[in-house]
mmCIF file of C-alpha atoms in Angstrom:
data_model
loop_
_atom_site.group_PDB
_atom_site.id
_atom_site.type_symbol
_atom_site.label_atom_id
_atom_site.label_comp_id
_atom_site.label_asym_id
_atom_site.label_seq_id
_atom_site.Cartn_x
_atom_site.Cartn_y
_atom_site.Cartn_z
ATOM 1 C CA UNK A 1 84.992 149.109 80.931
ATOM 2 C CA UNK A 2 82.193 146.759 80.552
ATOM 3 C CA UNK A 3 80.439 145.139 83.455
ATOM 4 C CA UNK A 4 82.771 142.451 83.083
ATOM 5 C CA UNK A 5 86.334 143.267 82.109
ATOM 6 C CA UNK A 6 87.470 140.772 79.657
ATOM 7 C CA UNK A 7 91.509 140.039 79.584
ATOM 8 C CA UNK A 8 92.677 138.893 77.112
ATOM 9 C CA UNK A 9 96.396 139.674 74.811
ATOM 10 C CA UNK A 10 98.238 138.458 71.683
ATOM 11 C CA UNK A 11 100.680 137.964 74.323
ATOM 12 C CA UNK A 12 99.608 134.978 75.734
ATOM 13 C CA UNK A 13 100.223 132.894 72.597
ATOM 14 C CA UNK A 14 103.465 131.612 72.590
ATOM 15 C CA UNK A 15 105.296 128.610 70.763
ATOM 16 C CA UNK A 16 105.904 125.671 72.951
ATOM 17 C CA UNK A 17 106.213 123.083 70.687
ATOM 18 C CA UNK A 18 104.280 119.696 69.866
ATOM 19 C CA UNK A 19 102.385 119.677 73.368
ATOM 20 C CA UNK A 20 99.009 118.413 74.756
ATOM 21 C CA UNK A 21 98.917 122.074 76.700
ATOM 22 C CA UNK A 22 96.609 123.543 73.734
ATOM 23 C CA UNK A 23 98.158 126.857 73.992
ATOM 24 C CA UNK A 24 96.076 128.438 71.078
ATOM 25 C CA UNK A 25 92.902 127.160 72.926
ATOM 26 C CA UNK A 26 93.178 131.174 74.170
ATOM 27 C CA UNK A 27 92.316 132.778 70.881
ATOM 28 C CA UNK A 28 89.816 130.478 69.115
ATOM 29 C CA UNK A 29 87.891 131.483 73.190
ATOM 30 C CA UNK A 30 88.239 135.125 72.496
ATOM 31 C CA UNK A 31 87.331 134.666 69.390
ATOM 32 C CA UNK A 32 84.235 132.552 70.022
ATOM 33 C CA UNK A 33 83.013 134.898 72.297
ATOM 34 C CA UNK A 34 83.140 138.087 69.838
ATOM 35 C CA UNK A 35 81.731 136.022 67.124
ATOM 36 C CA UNK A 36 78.753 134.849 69.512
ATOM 37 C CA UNK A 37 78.583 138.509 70.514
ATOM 38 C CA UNK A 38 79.268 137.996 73.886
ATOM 39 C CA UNK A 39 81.908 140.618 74.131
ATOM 40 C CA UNK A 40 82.575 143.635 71.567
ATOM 41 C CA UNK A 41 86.117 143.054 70.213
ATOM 42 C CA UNK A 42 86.954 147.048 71.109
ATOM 43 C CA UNK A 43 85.765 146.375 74.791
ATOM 44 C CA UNK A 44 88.490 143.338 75.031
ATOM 45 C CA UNK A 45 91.381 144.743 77.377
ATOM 46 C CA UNK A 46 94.747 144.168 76.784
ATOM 47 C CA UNK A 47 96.743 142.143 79.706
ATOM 48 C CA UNK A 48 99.435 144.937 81.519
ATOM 49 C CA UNK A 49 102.910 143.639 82.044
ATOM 50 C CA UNK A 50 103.210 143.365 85.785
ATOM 51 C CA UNK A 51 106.316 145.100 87.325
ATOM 52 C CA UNK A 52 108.886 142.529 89.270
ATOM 53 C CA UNK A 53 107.845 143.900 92.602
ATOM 54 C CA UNK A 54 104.403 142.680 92.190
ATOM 55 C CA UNK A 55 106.132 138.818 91.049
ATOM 56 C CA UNK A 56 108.492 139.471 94.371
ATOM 57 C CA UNK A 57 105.571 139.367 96.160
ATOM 58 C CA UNK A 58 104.955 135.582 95.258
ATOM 59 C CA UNK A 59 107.880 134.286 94.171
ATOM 60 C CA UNK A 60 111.772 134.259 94.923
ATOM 61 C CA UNK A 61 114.214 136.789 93.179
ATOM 62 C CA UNK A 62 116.341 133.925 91.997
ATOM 63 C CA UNK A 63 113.884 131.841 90.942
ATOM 64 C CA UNK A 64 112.462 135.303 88.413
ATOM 65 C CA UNK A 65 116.325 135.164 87.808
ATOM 66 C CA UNK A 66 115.882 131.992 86.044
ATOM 67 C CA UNK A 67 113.078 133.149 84.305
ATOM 68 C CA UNK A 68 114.792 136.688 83.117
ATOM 69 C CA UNK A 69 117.897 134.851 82.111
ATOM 70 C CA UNK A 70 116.428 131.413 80.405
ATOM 71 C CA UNK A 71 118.358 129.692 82.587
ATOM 72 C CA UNK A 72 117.378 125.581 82.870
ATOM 73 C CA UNK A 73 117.939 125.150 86.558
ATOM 74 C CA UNK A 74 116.312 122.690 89.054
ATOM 75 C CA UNK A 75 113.975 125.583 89.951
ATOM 76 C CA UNK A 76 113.126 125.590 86.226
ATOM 77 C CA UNK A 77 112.975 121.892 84.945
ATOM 78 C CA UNK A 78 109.724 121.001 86.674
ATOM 79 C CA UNK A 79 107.973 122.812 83.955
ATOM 80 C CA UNK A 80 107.701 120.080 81.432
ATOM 81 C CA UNK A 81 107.841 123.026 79.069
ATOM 82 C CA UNK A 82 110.516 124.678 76.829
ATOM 83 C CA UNK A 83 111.748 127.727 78.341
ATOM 84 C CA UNK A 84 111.939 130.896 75.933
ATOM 85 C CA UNK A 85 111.533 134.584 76.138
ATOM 86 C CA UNK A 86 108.551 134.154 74.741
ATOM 87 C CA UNK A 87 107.129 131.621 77.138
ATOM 88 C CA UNK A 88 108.484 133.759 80.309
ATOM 89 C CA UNK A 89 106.923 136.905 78.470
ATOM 90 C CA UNK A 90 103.336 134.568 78.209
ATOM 91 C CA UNK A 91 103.483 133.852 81.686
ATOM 92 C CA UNK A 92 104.362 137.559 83.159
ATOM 93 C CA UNK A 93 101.407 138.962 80.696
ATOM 94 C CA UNK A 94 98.946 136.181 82.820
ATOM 95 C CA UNK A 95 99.793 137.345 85.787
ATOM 96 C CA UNK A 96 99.270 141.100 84.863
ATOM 97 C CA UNK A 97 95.879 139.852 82.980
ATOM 98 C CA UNK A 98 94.041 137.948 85.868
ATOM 99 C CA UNK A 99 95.748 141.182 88.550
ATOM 100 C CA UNK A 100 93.842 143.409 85.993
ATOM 101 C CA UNK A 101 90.654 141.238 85.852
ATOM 102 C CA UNK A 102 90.938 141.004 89.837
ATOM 103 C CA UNK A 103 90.374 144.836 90.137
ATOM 104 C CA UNK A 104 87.857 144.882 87.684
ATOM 105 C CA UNK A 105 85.550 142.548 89.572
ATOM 106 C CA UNK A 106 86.349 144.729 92.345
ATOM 107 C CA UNK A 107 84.667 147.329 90.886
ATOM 108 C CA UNK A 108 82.030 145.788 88.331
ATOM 109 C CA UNK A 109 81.740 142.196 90.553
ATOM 110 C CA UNK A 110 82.849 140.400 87.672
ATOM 111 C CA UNK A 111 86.508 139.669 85.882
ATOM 112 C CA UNK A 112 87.197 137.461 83.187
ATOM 113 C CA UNK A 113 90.924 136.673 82.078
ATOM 114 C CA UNK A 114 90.822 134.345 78.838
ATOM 115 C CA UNK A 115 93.780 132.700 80.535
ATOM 116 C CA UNK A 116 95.518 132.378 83.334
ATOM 117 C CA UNK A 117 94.626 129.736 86.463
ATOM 118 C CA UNK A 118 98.333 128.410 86.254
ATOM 119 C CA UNK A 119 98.143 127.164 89.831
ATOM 120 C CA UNK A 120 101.006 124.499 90.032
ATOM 121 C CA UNK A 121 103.634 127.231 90.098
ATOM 122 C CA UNK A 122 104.875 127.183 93.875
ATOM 123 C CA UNK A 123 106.881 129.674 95.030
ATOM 124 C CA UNK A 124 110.794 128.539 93.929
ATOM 125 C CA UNK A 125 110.142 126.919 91.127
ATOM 126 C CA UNK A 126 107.635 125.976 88.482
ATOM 127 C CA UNK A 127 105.476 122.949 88.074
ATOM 128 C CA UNK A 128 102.887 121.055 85.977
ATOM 129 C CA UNK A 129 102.738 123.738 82.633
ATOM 130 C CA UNK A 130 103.214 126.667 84.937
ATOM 131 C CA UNK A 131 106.019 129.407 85.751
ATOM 132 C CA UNK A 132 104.225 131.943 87.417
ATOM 133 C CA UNK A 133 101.176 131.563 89.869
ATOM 134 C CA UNK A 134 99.200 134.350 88.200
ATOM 135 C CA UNK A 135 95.980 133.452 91.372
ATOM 136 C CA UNK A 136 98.650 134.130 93.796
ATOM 137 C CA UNK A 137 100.495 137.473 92.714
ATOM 138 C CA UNK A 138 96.643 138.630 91.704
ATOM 139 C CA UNK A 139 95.900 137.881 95.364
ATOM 140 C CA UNK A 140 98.923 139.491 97.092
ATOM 141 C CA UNK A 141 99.123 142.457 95.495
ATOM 142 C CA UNK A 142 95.432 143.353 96.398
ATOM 143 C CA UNK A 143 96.161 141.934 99.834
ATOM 144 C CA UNK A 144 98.991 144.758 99.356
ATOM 145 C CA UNK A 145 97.141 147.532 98.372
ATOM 146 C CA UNK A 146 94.591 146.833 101.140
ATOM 147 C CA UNK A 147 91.649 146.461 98.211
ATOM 148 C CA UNK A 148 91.158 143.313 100.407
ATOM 149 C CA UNK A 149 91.389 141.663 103.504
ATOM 150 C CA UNK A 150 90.588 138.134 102.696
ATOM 151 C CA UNK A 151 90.697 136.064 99.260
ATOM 152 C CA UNK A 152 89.050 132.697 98.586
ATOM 153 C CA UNK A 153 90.423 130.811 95.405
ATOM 154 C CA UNK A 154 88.333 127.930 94.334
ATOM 155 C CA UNK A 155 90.068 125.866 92.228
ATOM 156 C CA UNK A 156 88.062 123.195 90.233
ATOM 157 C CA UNK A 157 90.327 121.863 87.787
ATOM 158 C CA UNK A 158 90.938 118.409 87.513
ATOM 159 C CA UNK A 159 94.469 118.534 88.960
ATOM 160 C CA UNK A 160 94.930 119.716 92.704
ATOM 161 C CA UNK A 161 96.338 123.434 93.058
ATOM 162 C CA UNK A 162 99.275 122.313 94.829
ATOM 163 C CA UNK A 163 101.480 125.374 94.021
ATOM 164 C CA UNK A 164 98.780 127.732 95.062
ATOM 165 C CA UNK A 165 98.116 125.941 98.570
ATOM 166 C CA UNK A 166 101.590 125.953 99.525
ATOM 167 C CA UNK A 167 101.889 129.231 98.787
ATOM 168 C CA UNK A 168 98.890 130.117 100.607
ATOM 169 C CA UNK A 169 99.846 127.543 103.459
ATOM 170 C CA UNK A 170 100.619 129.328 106.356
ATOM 171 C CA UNK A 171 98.122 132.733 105.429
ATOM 172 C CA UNK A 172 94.796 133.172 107.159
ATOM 173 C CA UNK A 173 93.901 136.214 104.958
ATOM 174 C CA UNK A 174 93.283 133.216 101.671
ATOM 175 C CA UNK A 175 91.340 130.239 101.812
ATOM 176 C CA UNK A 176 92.181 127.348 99.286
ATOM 177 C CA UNK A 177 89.245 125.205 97.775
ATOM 178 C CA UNK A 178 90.615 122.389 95.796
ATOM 179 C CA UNK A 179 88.376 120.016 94.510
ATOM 180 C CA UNK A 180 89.913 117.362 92.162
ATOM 181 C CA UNK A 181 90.475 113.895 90.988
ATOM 182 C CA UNK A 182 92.502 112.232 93.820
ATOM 183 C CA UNK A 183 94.291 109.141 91.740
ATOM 184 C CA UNK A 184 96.043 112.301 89.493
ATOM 185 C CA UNK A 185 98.885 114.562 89.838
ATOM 186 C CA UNK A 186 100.536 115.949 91.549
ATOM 187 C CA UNK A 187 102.107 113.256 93.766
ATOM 188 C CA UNK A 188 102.321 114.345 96.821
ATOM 189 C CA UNK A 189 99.488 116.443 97.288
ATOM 190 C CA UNK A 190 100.296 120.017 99.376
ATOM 191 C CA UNK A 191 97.280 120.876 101.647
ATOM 192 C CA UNK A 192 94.818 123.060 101.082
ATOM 193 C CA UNK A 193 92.673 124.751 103.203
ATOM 194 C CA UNK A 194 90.054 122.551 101.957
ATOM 195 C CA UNK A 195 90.872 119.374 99.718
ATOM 196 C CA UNK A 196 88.169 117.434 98.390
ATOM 197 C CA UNK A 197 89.468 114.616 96.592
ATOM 198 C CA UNK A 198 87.391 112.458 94.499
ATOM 199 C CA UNK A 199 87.364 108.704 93.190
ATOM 200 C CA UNK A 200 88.347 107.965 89.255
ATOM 201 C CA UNK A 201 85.335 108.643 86.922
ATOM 202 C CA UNK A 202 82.973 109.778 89.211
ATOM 203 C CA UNK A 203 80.012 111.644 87.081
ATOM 204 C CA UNK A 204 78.427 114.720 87.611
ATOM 205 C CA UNK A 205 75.661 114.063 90.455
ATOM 206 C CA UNK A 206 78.855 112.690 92.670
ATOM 207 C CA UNK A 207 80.741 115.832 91.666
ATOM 208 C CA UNK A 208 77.787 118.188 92.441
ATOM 209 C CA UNK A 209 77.515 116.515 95.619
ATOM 210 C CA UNK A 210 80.665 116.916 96.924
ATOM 211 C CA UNK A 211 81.132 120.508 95.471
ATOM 212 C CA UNK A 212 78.109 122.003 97.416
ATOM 213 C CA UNK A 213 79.419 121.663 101.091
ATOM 214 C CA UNK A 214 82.789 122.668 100.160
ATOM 215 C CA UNK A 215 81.419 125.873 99.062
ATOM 216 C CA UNK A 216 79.501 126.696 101.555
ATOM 217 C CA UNK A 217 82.731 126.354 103.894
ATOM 218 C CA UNK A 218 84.120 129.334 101.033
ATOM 219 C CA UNK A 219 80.679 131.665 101.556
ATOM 220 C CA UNK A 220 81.592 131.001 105.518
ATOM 221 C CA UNK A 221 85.284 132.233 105.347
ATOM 222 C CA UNK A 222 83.268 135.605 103.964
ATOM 223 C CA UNK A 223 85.927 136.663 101.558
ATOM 224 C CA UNK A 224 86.291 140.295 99.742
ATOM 225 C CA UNK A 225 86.818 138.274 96.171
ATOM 226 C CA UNK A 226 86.846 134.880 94.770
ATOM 227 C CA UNK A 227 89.515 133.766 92.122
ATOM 228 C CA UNK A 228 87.588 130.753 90.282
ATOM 229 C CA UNK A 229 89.547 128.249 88.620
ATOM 230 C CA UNK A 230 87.825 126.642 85.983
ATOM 231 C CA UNK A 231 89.433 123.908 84.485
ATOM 232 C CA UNK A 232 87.960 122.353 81.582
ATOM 233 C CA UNK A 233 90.081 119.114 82.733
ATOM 234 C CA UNK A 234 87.014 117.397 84.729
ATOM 235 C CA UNK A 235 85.638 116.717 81.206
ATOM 236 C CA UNK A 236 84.756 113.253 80.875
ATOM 237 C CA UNK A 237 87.152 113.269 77.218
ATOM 238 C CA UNK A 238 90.045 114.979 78.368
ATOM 239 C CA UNK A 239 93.352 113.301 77.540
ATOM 240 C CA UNK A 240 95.176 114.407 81.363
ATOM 241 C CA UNK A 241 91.560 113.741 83.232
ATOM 242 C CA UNK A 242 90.125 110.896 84.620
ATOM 243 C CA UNK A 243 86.648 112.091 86.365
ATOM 244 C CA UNK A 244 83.667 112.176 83.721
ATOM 245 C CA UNK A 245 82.060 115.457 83.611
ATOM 246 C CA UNK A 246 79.456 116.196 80.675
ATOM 247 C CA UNK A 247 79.392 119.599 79.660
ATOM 248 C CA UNK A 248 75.564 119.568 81.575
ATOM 249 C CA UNK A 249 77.716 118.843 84.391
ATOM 250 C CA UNK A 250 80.379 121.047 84.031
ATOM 251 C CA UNK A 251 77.917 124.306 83.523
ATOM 252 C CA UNK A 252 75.827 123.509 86.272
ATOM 253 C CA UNK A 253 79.904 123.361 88.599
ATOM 254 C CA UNK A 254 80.022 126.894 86.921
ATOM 255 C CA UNK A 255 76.398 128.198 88.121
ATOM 256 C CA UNK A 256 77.062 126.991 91.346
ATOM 257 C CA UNK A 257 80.414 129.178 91.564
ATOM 258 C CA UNK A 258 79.265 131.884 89.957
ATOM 259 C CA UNK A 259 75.736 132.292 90.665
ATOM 260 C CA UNK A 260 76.760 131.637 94.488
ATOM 261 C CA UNK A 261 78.989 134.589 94.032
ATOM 262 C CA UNK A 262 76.694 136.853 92.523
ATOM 263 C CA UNK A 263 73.915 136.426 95.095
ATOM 264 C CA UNK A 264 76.386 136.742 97.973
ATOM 265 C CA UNK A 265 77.740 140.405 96.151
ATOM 266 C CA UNK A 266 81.005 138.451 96.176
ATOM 267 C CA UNK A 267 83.344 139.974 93.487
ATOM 268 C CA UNK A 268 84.773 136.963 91.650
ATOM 269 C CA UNK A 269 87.137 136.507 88.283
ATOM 270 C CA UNK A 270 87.109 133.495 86.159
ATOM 271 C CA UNK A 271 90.723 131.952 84.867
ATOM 272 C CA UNK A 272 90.831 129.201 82.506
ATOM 273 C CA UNK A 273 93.223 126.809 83.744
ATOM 274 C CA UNK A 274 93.605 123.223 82.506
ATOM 275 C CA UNK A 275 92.317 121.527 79.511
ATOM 276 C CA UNK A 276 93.055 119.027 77.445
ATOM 277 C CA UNK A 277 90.307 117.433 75.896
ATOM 278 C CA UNK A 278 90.259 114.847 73.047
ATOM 279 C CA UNK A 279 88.661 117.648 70.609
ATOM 280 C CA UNK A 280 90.353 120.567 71.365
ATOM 281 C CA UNK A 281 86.710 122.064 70.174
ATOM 282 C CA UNK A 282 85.061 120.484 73.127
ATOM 283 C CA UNK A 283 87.570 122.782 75.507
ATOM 284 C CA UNK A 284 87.061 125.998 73.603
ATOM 285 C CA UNK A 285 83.409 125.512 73.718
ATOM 286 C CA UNK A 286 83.752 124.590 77.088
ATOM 287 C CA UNK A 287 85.424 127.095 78.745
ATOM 288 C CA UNK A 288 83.744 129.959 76.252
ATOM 289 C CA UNK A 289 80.715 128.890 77.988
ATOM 290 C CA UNK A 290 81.851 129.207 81.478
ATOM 291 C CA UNK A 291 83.261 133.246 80.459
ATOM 292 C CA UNK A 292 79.992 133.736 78.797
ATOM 293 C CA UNK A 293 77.965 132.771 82.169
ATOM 294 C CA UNK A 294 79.813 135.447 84.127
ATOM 295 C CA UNK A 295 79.597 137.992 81.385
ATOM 296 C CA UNK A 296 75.176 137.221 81.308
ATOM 297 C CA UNK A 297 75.755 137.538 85.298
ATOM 298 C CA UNK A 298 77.586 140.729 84.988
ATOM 299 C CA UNK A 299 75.414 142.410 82.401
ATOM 300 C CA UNK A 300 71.988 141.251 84.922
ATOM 301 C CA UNK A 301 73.856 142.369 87.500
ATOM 302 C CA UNK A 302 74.696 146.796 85.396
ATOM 303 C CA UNK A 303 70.806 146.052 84.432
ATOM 304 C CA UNK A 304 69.630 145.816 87.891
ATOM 305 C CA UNK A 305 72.070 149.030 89.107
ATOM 306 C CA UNK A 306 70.917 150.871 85.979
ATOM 307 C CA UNK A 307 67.197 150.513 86.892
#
């Protein structure tokens, strides 16, 4: 592998109909990246299929039920998506991806899964674009396999990760960073271990501010690995958004993540989560940006061992 395992599958394109959920926003990044020569196309690693155990871990038999048998249930309807073999098959190959890309950065600091982050998926049922929590099953099965003690996720997508925080609810071994637009869904809010809520439209110097101090309650929790959810969504022209984000703004929320990471030796992986900007181009570039940060961090970081 590369100093930065990149995840990434055919898999995770699936048809979901007319939708604002750009799910082909996934290739044109992978593909961005190996045209930019960020990445070697060879070096991209497929996404394993998780087995059910590792899904038990998060989620309720009948609820994966559901899932297995396409059944439209009140566990199911929350979605606001179709519900196809295909779809369930996208969502169990995101789970496996950012699981993957979680023991890569175990090993090389650094994991990238070019998808993933779909963090309104509670427990029993789906939510908000989302059947499976791929952050949480990532998280308990390394909690499982005792590669860690103690996860952080830091989740700064537009939309609170209310699926992943009451998931995470009553377990000391995770902390939960949400920082997000307040006036947005979901309504209610769960509670994270940190919420930081923030007013309609506020720019990038507020959002800077605010992010800061909440991270430096993550760095205090000390954990093994970092899952970093990096939602495009704060974009100031996203269609489902409504803080206002330049793409200054948002790379400078990504150093601060990342960069924090590195100098702390905290192993963290990168999962794309929302976005839904008014050029689907501005998303793509965004969020290639953010997986080409981590991969310059992770190739500094093989430099530095190498010499």
């Amino acid at each position: 592998m590369s100093p930065a395992a990149v995840v990434y599958g055919s898999e995770y394109l699936c048809d979901i109909g007319p939708h604002v959920f750009p799910v082909e926003k996934y290739r044109l990044i992978r593909d961005a990246l190996v045209a930019a020569g960020d990445v070697g196309a060879a070096t991209i690693v497929p996404p394993p299929l998780p087995p059910r155990e590792d899904l038990l871990l998060v989620h309720g038999a009948e609820y994966l039920d559901d899932l297995d048998q396409l059944r439209w249930t009140p566990r199911t309807q929350p979605s606001e998506l179709p519900l196809s073999r295909d779809i369930v098959r996208a969502y169990r190959y995101a789970a496996g991806g950012t699981t993957l890309a979680a023991r890569s950065a175990l090993e090389h600091g650094f994991g990238i899964n070019i998808g993933g982050g779909f963090h309104h998926a509670f427990a029993e049922r789906a939510e908000g674009f989302c059947y499976i929590n791929d952050l949480a099953v990532a998280i308990r099965v390394l909690l499982r396999d005792r590669q860690v003690a103690r996860a952080a996720v830091v989740d700064l997508d537009v939309h609170q990760g209310n699926g992943t925080a009451g998931i995470f609810a009553h377990d000391d071994h995770v902390f939960t960073l949400s920082l997000h637009q307040e006036n947005n869904y979901p309504v209610p809010k769960q509670r994270s271990t940190l919420d930081v809520g923030l007013p309609d439209r506020s720019e990038d110097a507020e959002y800077l501010a605010a992010l800061d101090p909440a991270l430096e309650r993550v760095w205090e929790f000390a954990p093994d690995i970092v899952l970093y959810q990096a939602g495009a969504d704060p974009y100031r022209e996203d269609l489902l958004g409504g803080l206002s984000l330049t793409v200054d703004g948002l790379a400078a929320r990504d150093a601060r993540v990342l960069e924090g990471c590195d100098a702390r030796g905290i192993p963290v992986v990168v999962t794309l989560g929302g976005g839904y900007a008014r050029d689907r181009a501005d998303t793509v570039r965004i969020q290639a940006a953010t997986c080409r940060m981590a991969l310059r961090l992770a190739a500094a970081r093989g430099a530095g061992r190498a010499s």
